[in-house]
Short mmCIF file of C-alpha atoms and ligand atoms in Angstrom, two decimals:
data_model
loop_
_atom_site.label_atom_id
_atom_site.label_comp_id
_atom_site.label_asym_id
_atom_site.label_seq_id
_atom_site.Cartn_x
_atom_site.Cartn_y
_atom_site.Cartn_z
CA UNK S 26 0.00 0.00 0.00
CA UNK S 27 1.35 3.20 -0.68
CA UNK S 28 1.41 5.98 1.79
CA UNK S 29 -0.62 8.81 1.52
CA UNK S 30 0.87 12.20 1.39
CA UNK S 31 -0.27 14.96 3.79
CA UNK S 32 -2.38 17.50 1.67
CA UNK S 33 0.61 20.35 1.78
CA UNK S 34 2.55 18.32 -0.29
CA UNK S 35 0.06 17.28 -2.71
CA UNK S 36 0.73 17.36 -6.70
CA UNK S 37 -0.18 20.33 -7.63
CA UNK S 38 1.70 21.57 -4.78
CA UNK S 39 4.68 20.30 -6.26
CA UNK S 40 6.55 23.52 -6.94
CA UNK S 41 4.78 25.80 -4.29
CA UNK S 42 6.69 27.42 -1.54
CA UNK S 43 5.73 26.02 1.66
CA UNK S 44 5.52 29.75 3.55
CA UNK S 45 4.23 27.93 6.64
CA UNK S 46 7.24 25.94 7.16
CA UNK S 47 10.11 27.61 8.52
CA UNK S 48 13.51 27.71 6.77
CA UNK S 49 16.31 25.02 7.73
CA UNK S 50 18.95 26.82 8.78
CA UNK S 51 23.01 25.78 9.96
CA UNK S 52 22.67 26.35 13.57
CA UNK S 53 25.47 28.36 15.36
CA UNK S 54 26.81 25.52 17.23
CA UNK S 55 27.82 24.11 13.89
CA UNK S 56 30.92 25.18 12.34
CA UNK S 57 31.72 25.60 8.75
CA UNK S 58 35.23 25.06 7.46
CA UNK S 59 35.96 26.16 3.97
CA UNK S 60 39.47 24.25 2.83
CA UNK S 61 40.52 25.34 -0.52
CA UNK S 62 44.29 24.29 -0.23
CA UNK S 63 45.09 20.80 -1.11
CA UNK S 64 47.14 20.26 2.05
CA UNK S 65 45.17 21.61 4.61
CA UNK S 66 42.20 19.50 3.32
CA UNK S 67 44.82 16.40 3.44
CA UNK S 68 45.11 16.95 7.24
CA UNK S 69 41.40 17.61 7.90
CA UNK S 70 40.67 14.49 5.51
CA UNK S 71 42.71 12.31 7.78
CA UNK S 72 41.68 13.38 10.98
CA UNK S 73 37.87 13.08 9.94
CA UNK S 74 38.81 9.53 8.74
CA UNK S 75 40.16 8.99 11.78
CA UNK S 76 37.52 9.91 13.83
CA UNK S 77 34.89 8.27 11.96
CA UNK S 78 33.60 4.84 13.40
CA UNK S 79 33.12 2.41 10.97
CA UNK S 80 29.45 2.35 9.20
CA UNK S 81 29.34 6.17 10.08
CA UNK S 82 27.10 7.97 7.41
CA UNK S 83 27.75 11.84 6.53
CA UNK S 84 26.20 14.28 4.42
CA UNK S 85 27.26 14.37 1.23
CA UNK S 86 27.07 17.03 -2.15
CA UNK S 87 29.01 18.31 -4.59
CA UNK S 88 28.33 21.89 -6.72
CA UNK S 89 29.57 22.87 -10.08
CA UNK S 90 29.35 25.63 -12.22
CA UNK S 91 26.49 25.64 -14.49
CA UNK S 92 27.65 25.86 -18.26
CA UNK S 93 25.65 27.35 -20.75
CA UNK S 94 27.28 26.06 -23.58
CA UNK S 95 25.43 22.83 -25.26
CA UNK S 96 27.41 19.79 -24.25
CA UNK S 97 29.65 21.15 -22.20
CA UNK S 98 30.09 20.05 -18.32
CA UNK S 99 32.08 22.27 -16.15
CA UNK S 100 34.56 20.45 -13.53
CA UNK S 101 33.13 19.70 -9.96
CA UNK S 102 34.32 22.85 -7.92
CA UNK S 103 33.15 21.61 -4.29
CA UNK S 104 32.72 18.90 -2.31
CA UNK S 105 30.65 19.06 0.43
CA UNK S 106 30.86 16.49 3.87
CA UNK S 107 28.80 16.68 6.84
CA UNK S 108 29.88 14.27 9.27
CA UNK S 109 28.28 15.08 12.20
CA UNK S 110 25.66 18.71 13.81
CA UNK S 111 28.86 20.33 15.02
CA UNK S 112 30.91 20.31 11.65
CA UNK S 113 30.13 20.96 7.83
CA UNK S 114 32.95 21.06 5.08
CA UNK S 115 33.30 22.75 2.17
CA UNK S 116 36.45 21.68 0.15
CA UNK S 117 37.05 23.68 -2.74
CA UNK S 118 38.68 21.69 -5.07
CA UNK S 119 38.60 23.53 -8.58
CA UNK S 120 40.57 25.80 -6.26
CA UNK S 121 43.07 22.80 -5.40
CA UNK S 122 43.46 21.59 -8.94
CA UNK S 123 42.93 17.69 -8.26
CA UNK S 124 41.80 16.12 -5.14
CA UNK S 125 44.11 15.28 -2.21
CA UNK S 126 44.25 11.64 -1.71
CA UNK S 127 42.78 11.81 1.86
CA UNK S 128 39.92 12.90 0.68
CA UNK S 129 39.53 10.63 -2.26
CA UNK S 130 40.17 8.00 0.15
CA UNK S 131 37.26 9.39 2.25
CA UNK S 132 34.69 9.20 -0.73
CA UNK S 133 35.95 5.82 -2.10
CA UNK S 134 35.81 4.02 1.86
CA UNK S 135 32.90 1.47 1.99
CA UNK S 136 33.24 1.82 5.56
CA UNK S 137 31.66 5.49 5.80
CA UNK S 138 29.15 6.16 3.61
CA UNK S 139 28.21 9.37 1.67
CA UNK S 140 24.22 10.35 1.76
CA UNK S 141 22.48 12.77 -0.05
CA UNK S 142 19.95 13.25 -3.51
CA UNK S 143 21.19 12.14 -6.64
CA UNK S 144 24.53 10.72 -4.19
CA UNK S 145 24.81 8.38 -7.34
CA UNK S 146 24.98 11.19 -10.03
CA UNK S 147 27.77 13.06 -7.98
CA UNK S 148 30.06 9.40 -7.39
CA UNK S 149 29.91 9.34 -11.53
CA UNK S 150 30.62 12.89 -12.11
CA UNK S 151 34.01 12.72 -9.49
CA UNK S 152 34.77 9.59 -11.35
CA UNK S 153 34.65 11.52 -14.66
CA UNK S 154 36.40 14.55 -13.29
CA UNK S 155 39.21 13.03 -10.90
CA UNK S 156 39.04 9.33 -11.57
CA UNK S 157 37.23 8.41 -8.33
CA UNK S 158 36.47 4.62 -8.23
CA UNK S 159 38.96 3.45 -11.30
CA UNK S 160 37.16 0.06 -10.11
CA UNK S 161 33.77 1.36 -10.54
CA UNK S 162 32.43 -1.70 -9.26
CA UNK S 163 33.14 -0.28 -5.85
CA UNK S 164 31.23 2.33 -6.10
CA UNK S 165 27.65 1.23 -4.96
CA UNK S 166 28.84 0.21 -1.63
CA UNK S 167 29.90 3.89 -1.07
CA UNK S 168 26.65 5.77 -0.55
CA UNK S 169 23.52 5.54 0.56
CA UNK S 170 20.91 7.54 -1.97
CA UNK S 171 18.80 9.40 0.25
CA UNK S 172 15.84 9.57 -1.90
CA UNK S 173 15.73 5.59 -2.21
CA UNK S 174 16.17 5.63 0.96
CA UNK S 175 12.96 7.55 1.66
CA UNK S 176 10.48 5.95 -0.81
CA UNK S 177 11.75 2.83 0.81
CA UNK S 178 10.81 3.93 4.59
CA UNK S 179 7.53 5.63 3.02
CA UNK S 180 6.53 3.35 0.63
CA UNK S 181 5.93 5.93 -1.57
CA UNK S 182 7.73 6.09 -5.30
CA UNK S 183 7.83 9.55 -5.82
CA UNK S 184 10.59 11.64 -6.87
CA UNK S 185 12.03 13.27 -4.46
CA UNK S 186 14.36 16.62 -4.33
CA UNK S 187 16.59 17.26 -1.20
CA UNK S 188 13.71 20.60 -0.72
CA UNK S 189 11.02 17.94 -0.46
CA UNK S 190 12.73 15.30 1.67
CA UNK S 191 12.94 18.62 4.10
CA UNK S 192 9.66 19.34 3.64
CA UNK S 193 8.33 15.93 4.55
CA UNK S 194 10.90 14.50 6.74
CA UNK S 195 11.93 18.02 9.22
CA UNK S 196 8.72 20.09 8.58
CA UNK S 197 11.90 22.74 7.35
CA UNK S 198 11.83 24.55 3.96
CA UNK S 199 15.22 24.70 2.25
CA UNK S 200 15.81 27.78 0.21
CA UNK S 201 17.15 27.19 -2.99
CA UNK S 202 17.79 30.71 -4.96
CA UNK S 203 18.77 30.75 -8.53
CA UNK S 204 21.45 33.24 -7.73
CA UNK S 205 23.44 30.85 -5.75
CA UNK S 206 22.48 27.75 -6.46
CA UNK S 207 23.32 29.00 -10.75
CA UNK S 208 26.55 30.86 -9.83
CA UNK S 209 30.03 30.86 -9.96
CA UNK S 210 31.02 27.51 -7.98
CA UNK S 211 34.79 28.00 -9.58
CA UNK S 212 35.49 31.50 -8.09
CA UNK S 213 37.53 32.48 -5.53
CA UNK S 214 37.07 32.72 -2.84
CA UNK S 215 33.69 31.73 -2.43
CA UNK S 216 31.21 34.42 -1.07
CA UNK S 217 29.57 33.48 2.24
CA UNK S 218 26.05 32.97 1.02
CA UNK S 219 27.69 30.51 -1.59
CA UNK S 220 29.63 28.79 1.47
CA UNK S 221 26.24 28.47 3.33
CA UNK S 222 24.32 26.94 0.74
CA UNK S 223 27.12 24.47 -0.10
CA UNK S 224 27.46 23.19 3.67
CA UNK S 225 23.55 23.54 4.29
CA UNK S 226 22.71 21.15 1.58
CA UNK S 227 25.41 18.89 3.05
CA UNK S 228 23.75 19.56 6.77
CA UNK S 229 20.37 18.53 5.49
CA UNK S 230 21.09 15.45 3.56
CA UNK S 231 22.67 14.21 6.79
CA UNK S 232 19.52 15.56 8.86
CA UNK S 233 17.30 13.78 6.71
CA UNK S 234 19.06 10.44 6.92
CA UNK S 235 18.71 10.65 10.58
CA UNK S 236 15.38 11.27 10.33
CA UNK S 237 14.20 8.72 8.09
CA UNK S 238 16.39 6.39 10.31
CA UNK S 239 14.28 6.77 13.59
CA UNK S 240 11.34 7.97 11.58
CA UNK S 241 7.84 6.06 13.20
CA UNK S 242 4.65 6.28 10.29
CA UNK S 243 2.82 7.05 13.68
CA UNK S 244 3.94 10.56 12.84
CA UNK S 245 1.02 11.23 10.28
CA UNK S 246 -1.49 9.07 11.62
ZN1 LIG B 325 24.05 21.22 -3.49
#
């Protein structure tokens, strides 16, 4: 049987803002760290590793610029990892020029796995950009995709966006303006609203898992 969605959500709701539900925001206690120099984000790749447990899952996105020429893809310019409330990180690597084997290891590990929307799409464009997973059989057991995830939990097939998963799952809007979300990923540095919307989308995709985890269909009833 497949779940009913509330009524704010419905179809033709699809695209509407949801003005009643407040904005998700990074909370103060959680820090944002913007590495754009490949050895700094070496030494804050290995630490992370190291303080990962094993099975750990983190928040996961990348951002690139948006070409408008036909064909074209521009290079991934960040990488974004949540691993836990108190830290988000934003590793500018069109800044960096390749990316620092730490953190390749980080993304490759089986062990600690990356969550977010289209997870899958980002794993193939870092393996088109950098060579991530030359054994691309690997790569599934890597991430978790968060929208799978969800329809699974829900029962519900629909195609989710990470906006919608924090809609349904943490009664939170999550902004998404054009003027960001279409700029200049590749500049540097980055300005602060980019920063914010790189590690917020990183935040909620890690926010969401958790919820979804200990989420009880009691909740609508
Ligand atoms: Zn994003």
């Amino acid at each position: 049987m497949k779940r009913t969605l509330p009524l704010w959500m419905s179809k033709s709701g699809k695209n509407q803002i949801c003005s009643a539900l407040p904005n998700l925001t990074l909370p103060n206690t959680c820090k944002l760290i913007y590495s754009h120099d490949a050895n700094d984000c070496s030494i804050l790749c290995d630490e992370l590793q190291s303080s990962l447990a094993p099975s750990s899952v983190i928040g996961f996105d990348v951002e690139w610029p948006v070409s408008y020429i036909k064909g074209k893809r521009d290079i991934t310019a960040t990488i974004q990892i949540c691993p836990n409330k108190k830290q988000c990180f934003v590793f500018q690597v069109s800044k960096m020029g390749m990316i620092p084997s730490p953190l390749k290891k980080l993304i490759e590990s089986s062990e600690i796995k990356k969550t977010g929307v289209n997870v899958i799409g980002d794993m193939w464009k870092l393996h088109h950009d950098f060579n991530i997973f030359p054994d691309q059989s690997l790569m599934s057991q890597s991430y978790i995709e968060l929208s799978h995830f969800a329809s699974r939990t829900i029962n519900s097939s629909q195609g989710w966006s990470l906006r919608r998963l924090c809609q349904y799952f943490l009664k939170s809007d999550l902004s998404k303006e054009n003027n960001i979300r279409l700029g200049d990923w590749a500049q540097f540095p980055l300005s602060e609203d980019q920063l914010y919307y790189a590690a917020l989308d990183a935040y909620a995709s890690l926010l969401v898992y958790e919820s979804i985890l200990n989420w009880k269909p009691a909740q609508f009833s």
